[in-house]
Every structure is written in structure tokens, then in C-alpha cells.
PDB file of C-alpha atoms in Angstrom:
ATOM      1  CA  MET A   1       8.667  17.899  10.427  1.00 27.00           C
ATOM      2  CA  THR A   2       8.653  15.012  12.999  1.00 29.00           C
ATOM      3  CA  ASP A   3       8.497  11.398  12.022  1.00 34.00           C
ATOM      4  CA  ILE A   4       4.892  11.346  13.159  1.00 32.00           C
ATOM      5  CA  ASP A   5       3.759  14.292  10.952  1.00 33.00           C
ATOM      6  CA  GLN A   6       5.152  13.258   7.614  1.00 34.00           C
ATOM      7  CA  GLU A   7       4.300  15.020   4.421  1.00 38.00           C
ATOM      8  CA  GLN A   8       2.394  13.079   1.718  1.00 36.00           C
ATOM      9  CA  ASP A   9       1.942  13.527  -2.108  1.00 41.00           C
ATOM     10  CA  PRO A  10      -1.313  15.411  -2.293  1.00 39.00           C
ATOM     11  CA  GLU A  11      -2.253  13.376  -5.387  1.00 40.00           C
ATOM     12  CA  THR A  12      -1.535   9.850  -4.230  1.00 37.00           C
ATOM     13  CA  GLY A  13      -1.539  10.206  -0.471  1.00 40.00           C
ATOM     14  CA  GLU A  14       1.717   8.225  -0.413  1.00 39.00           C
ATOM     15  CA  ALA A  15       4.717   9.144   1.857  1.00 39.00           C
ATOM     16  CA  ALA A  16       6.968  11.672   0.373  1.00 37.00           C
ATOM     17  CA  PRO A  17      10.390  10.584  -0.802  1.00 34.00           C
ATOM     18  CA  GLY A  18      12.758   9.848   2.010  1.00 36.00           C
ATOM     19  CA  GLU A  19      10.229   7.861   4.108  1.00 40.00           C
ATOM     20  CA  ALA A  20       9.598   4.042   4.737  1.00 40.00           C
ATOM     21  CA  GLY A  21      12.181   1.790   3.199  1.00 42.00           C
ATOM     22  CA  THR A  22      14.503   4.432   2.056  1.00 39.00           C
ATOM     23  CA  GLY A  23      16.712   4.676   5.173  1.00 42.00           C
ATOM     24  CA  ALA A  24      15.087   7.893   6.598  1.00 43.00           C
ATOM     25  CA  THR A  25      15.636   8.013  10.297  1.00 42.00           C
ATOM     26  CA  SER A  26      14.368   9.856  13.155  1.00 47.00           C
ATOM     27  CA  SER A  27      16.785  11.751  15.545  1.00 53.00           C
ATOM     28  CA  ALA A  28      17.050   8.414  17.460  1.00 58.00           C
ATOM     29  CA  GLY A  29      18.396   6.447  14.390  1.00 86.00           C
ATOM     30  CA  LEU A  30      16.639   3.720  12.569  1.00 92.00           C
ATOM     31  CA  ARG A  31      13.046   2.779  13.425  1.00 96.00           C
ATOM     32  CA  ILE A  32      13.000  -0.972  14.195  1.00 97.00           C
ATOM     33  CA  GLY A  33       9.913  -3.026  14.581  1.00 98.00           C
ATOM     34  CA  LEU A  34      10.249  -6.153  16.772  1.00 98.00           C
ATOM     35  CA  VAL A  35       7.952  -9.061  16.653  1.00 98.00           C
ATOM     36  CA  ALA A  36       8.274 -12.598  17.609  1.00 97.00           C
ATOM     37  CA  HIS A  37       5.894 -15.497  17.940  1.00 95.00           C
ATOM     38  CA  ASP A  38       5.714 -17.160  21.321  1.00 94.00           C
ATOM     39  CA  SER A  39       8.028 -19.993  20.414  1.00 95.00           C
ATOM     40  CA  ARG A  40      10.510 -17.579  18.824  1.00 97.00           C
ATOM     41  CA  LYS A  41      10.726 -14.994  21.735  1.00 97.00           C
ATOM     42  CA  GLU A  42      13.772 -16.499  23.321  1.00 97.00           C
ATOM     43  CA  ALA A  43      15.511 -16.415  19.940  1.00 98.00           C
ATOM     44  CA  LEU A  44      14.707 -12.663  19.557  1.00 98.00           C
ATOM     45  CA  VAL A  45      15.789 -11.824  23.038  1.00 98.00           C
ATOM     46  CA  GLY A  46      19.136 -13.649  22.274  1.00 98.00           C
ATOM     47  CA  TRP A  47      19.452 -11.703  18.939  1.00 98.00           C
ATOM     48  CA  VAL A  48      18.849  -8.354  20.781  1.00 98.00           C
ATOM     49  CA  GLY A  49      21.543  -9.275  23.332  1.00 98.00           C
ATOM     50  CA  ARG A  50      24.073 -10.045  20.633  1.00 97.00           C
ATOM     51  CA  TRP A  51      23.358  -6.743  18.941  1.00 96.00           C
ATOM     52  CA  HIS A  52      22.621  -4.733  22.124  1.00 96.00           C
ATOM     53  CA  ASP A  53      25.245  -1.843  21.410  1.00 93.00           C
ATOM     54  CA  ALA A  54      24.102  -1.400  17.906  1.00 93.00           C
ATOM     55  CA  LEU A  55      20.411  -1.508  18.835  1.00 95.00           C
ATOM     56  CA  ALA A  56      20.738   1.067  21.889  1.00 94.00           C
ATOM     57  CA  PRO A  57      20.653   4.169  19.777  1.00 93.00           C
ATOM     58  CA  GLN A  58      17.894   2.998  17.586  1.00 94.00           C
ATOM     59  CA  GLU A  59      14.190   3.635  18.068  1.00 96.00           C
ATOM     60  CA  MET A  60      12.536   0.195  18.674  1.00 98.00           C
ATOM     61  CA  THR A  61       8.866  -0.731  18.601  1.00 98.00           C
ATOM     62  CA  ALA A  62       7.470  -4.091  19.500  1.00 98.00           C
ATOM     63  CA  THR A  63       4.258  -5.852  19.755  1.00 97.00           C
ATOM     64  CA  GLY A  64       3.019  -6.203  23.284  1.00 96.00           C
ATOM     65  CA  THR A  65       4.171  -9.411  24.683  1.00 96.00           C
ATOM     66  CA  THR A  66       7.532  -9.370  22.612  1.00 97.00           C
ATOM     67  CA  GLY A  67       8.171  -5.848  23.851  1.00 98.00           C
ATOM     68  CA  GLN A  68       7.752  -6.750  27.391  1.00 97.00           C
ATOM     69  CA  VAL A  69       9.992  -9.897  27.039  1.00 98.00           C
ATOM     70  CA  VAL A  70      12.795  -7.572  25.581  1.00 98.00           C
ATOM     71  CA  ARG A  71      12.248  -4.892  28.223  1.00 98.00           C
ATOM     72  CA  ASP A  72      12.522  -7.569  30.976  1.00 98.00           C
ATOM     73  CA  ALA A  73      15.814  -8.899  29.470  1.00 98.00           C
ATOM     74  CA  TYR A  74      17.243  -5.573  28.696  1.00 98.00           C
ATOM     75  CA  PRO A  75      15.821  -2.809  30.883  1.00 98.00           C
ATOM     76  CA  ASP A  76      18.374  -0.296  29.623  1.00 98.00           C
ATOM     77  CA  LEU A  77      17.000  -0.455  26.017  1.00 97.00           C
ATOM     78  CA  ALA A  78      14.056   1.722  25.142  1.00 96.00           C
ATOM     79  CA  VAL A  79      11.233  -0.347  23.530  1.00 98.00           C
ATOM     80  CA  HIS A  80       7.791   1.213  22.742  1.00 98.00           C
ATOM     81  CA  ARG A  81       5.146  -1.395  23.063  1.00 98.00           C
ATOM     82  CA  LEU A  82       2.039  -1.785  21.021  1.00 98.00           C
ATOM     83  CA  LYS A  83      -0.774  -4.219  21.519  1.00 97.00           C
ATOM     84  CA  SER A  84      -0.174  -7.893  21.555  1.00 94.00           C
ATOM     85  CA  GLY A  85      -0.039  -9.173  18.024  1.00 91.00           C
ATOM     86  CA  PRO A  86      -3.420 -11.170  17.994  1.00 90.00           C
ATOM     87  CA  LEU A  87      -4.957  -8.212  19.659  1.00 93.00           C
ATOM     88  CA  GLY A  88      -4.136  -5.807  16.986  1.00 94.00           C
ATOM     89  CA  GLY A  89      -0.416  -5.312  17.489  1.00 95.00           C
ATOM     90  CA  ASP A  90       0.383  -6.821  14.172  1.00 95.00           C
ATOM     91  CA  GLN A  91      -2.070  -4.416  12.432  1.00 95.00           C
ATOM     92  CA  GLN A  92      -0.471  -1.396  14.373  1.00 97.00           C
ATOM     93  CA  MET A  93       2.917  -2.341  13.241  1.00 98.00           C
ATOM     94  CA  GLY A  94       1.645  -2.496   9.489  1.00 97.00           C
ATOM     95  CA  ALA A  95       0.111   1.014  10.165  1.00 98.00           C
ATOM     96  CA  LEU A  96       3.741   2.223  11.130  1.00 98.00           C
ATOM     97  CA  ILE A  97       5.038   0.848   7.837  1.00 98.00           C
ATOM     98  CA  ALA A  98       2.211   2.241   5.735  1.00 97.00           C
ATOM     99  CA  GLU A  99       2.693   5.533   7.314  1.00 97.00           C
ATOM    100  CA  GLY A 100       6.469   5.558   6.652  1.00 97.00           C
ATOM    101  CA  ARG A 101       7.346   5.337  10.283  1.00 97.00           C
ATOM    102  CA  LEU A 102       9.378   2.044  10.266  1.00 96.00           C
ATOM    103  CA  ASP A 103      12.657   1.434   8.530  1.00 95.00           C
ATOM    104  CA  VAL A 104      13.219  -2.263   9.366  1.00 96.00           C
ATOM    105  CA  LEU A 105      11.069  -5.094  10.702  1.00 98.00           C
ATOM    106  CA  ILE A 106      12.566  -8.087  12.577  1.00 98.00           C
ATOM    107  CA  PHE A 107       9.814 -10.726  12.888  1.00 97.00           C
ATOM    108  CA  PHE A 108      10.790 -14.190  14.266  1.00 97.00           C
ATOM    109  CA  MET A 109       7.807 -16.151  13.296  1.00 93.00           C
ATOM    110  CA  ASP A 110       7.065 -19.828  14.026  1.00 92.00           C
ATOM    111  CA  PRO A 111       6.563 -21.458  10.699  1.00 89.00           C
ATOM    112  CA  LEU A 112       5.283 -24.760  12.097  1.00 91.00           C
ATOM    113  CA  THR A 113       2.513 -23.564  14.435  1.00 86.00           C
ATOM    114  CA  PRO A 114      -0.830 -22.425  12.830  1.00 83.00           C
ATOM    115  CA  MET A 115      -1.700 -18.937  14.070  1.00 79.00           C
ATOM    116  CA  PRO A 116      -5.273 -17.779  14.555  1.00 78.00           C
ATOM    117  CA  HIS A 117      -4.282 -14.231  13.539  1.00 81.00           C
ATOM    118  CA  ASP A 118      -2.483 -15.588  10.354  1.00 86.00           C
ATOM    119  CA  VAL A 119      -4.209 -13.047   8.150  1.00 91.00           C
ATOM    120  CA  ASP A 120      -2.828 -10.213  10.274  1.00 90.00           C
ATOM    121  CA  VAL A 121       0.724 -11.754   9.897  1.00 91.00           C
ATOM    122  CA  LYS A 122       0.340 -11.977   6.110  1.00 94.00           C
ATOM    123  CA  ALA A 123      -0.962  -8.374   5.971  1.00 96.00           C
ATOM    124  CA  LEU A 124       1.956  -7.110   7.876  1.00 96.00           C
ATOM    125  CA  LEU A 125       4.416  -8.993   5.742  1.00 96.00           C
ATOM    126  CA  ARG A 126       2.558  -7.739   2.619  1.00 97.00           C
ATOM    127  CA  LEU A 127       2.870  -4.085   3.757  1.00 97.00           C
ATOM    128  CA  ALA A 128       6.643  -4.631   4.343  1.00 97.00           C
ATOM    129  CA  VAL A 129       7.064  -5.866   0.799  1.00 97.00           C
ATOM    130  CA  LEU A 130       4.832  -3.091  -0.634  1.00 97.00           C
ATOM    131  CA  TYR A 131       6.621  -0.315   1.064  1.00 97.00           C
ATOM    132  CA  ASP A 132      10.151  -1.890   0.601  1.00 95.00           C
ATOM    133  CA  VAL A 133      10.894  -2.232   4.290  1.00 96.00           C
ATOM    134  CA  PRO A 134      13.694  -4.722   4.938  1.00 95.00           C
ATOM    135  CA  VAL A 135      12.323  -7.888   6.883  1.00 97.00           C
ATOM    136  CA  ALA A 136      14.221 -10.401   8.662  1.00 97.00           C
ATOM    137  CA  CYS A 137      12.297 -13.618   9.715  1.00 97.00           C
ATOM    138  CA  ASN A 138      15.294 -15.588  11.351  1.00 97.00           C
ATOM    139  CA  PRO A 139      18.360 -14.598  13.277  1.00 97.00           C
ATOM    140  CA  ALA A 140      20.767 -15.177  10.073  1.00 97.00           C
ATOM    141  CA  THR A 141      18.856 -12.538   8.062  1.00 97.00           C
ATOM    142  CA  ALA A 142      18.396 -10.241  11.138  1.00 97.00           C
ATOM    143  CA  ASP A 143      22.176 -10.361  11.684  1.00 97.00           C
ATOM    144  CA  CYS A 144      22.777  -9.355   8.096  1.00 95.00           C
ATOM    145  CA  ILE A 145      20.431  -6.195   8.584  1.00 95.00           C
ATOM    146  CA  ALA A 146      21.946  -5.370  12.074  1.00 94.00           C
ATOM    147  CA  ALA A 147      25.464  -5.506  10.550  1.00 93.00           C
ATOM    148  CA  GLY A 148      24.435  -3.027   8.018  1.00 88.00           C
ATOM    149  CA  PHE A 149      23.047  -0.477  10.512  1.00 79.00           C
ATOM    150  CA  ALA A 150      26.010  -1.051  12.886  1.00 71.00           C
ATOM    151  CA  VAL A 151      28.345   0.156   9.972  1.00 72.00           C
ATOM    152  CA  ILE A 152      26.183   3.069   9.275  1.00 65.00           C
ATOM    153  CA  GLY A 153      26.252   3.996  12.917  1.00 60.00           C
ATOM    154  CA  ARG A 154      29.828   3.858  13.099  1.00 59.00           C
ATOM    155  CA  ARG A 155      30.241   6.025   9.845  1.00 54.00           C
ATOM    156  CA  GLN A 156      27.879   8.755  11.429  1.00 57.00           C
ATOM    157  CA  ALA A 157      30.004   8.773  14.451  1.00 59.00           C
ATOM    158  CA  GLU A 158      33.103   9.455  12.615  1.00 63.00           C
TER     159      GLU A 158
END
């Protein structure tokens, strides 16, 4: 079974045990979603740089502009890009969560600027809560999550 063709409970249609939010990983490692509002992209790029070695073996997916900014700063990191957040990227990221194809969401949002796609942002966060996917909305929380998967990676290497 690939991480795209996941089994579902035939009665409920929910992802089978061992999927989203449970630490299930693809062959590449954890599946990490990266999203940042425009005013927070620099902070996300800085965070990725601090955790570069721990992120390198992970499978990263980002909304369009965020993914391009990360790729430009760290061309050696593989980052799959979705559409830009306001153009459907937030919804695509939510679909990955609902399908059990995302283990962690790093979402550096701007809490002070109104967003025209605010309903999409709320829907994305609601899905992360619903499917028990860890979410970091600031660098401090993202550091805690990254420290956890860095430890897991070291243990797997031993």
C-alpha cells in the first residue's frame, strides 16, 4: 500500500488505523505540511534553516508561494508545491489531512492581518484538530515538534 492508496474502513470511510495523526510515515519519513502567510514566510524560512538536517529526510508539502520561498532558500530540500493558499492550496492541504497523508502541519499564520481566505484557513485548522494532526502556528511550537521528530530519526538510525 502506498501512502496515496490508503485503506479505509468500508463502513465509515475513515482512514484505517495507523494513518493521519498516528505517526504513520511514508518511506521518506514524516509527511510535513508547510504553510505561511506572507508576513510570516521569512520566519518559516528561518525555522526550516535551523532544522534543515532534521527536515531533509522528511517528505514536505507546501502551499505554492511558501513552497517556492523554501525551495529558493534551500534548493537541496525536496518540497512538493500545491496551489497558493488563497487559490485552493489551503484546501488541498486539508484534503491531505483528511486522506491521512499528512503527519504534521507547520502553519505560521499572521494573527493581525485579515485574510480574504480566512474560511479556508479555519477549515484547514479544523481538519487538523479533527484528525489529530499536530499543528505548530509559531516557531516555538514548531521547535517542539521538530525536536520530537529529530529524536525519532536518531532512534531509527541506530
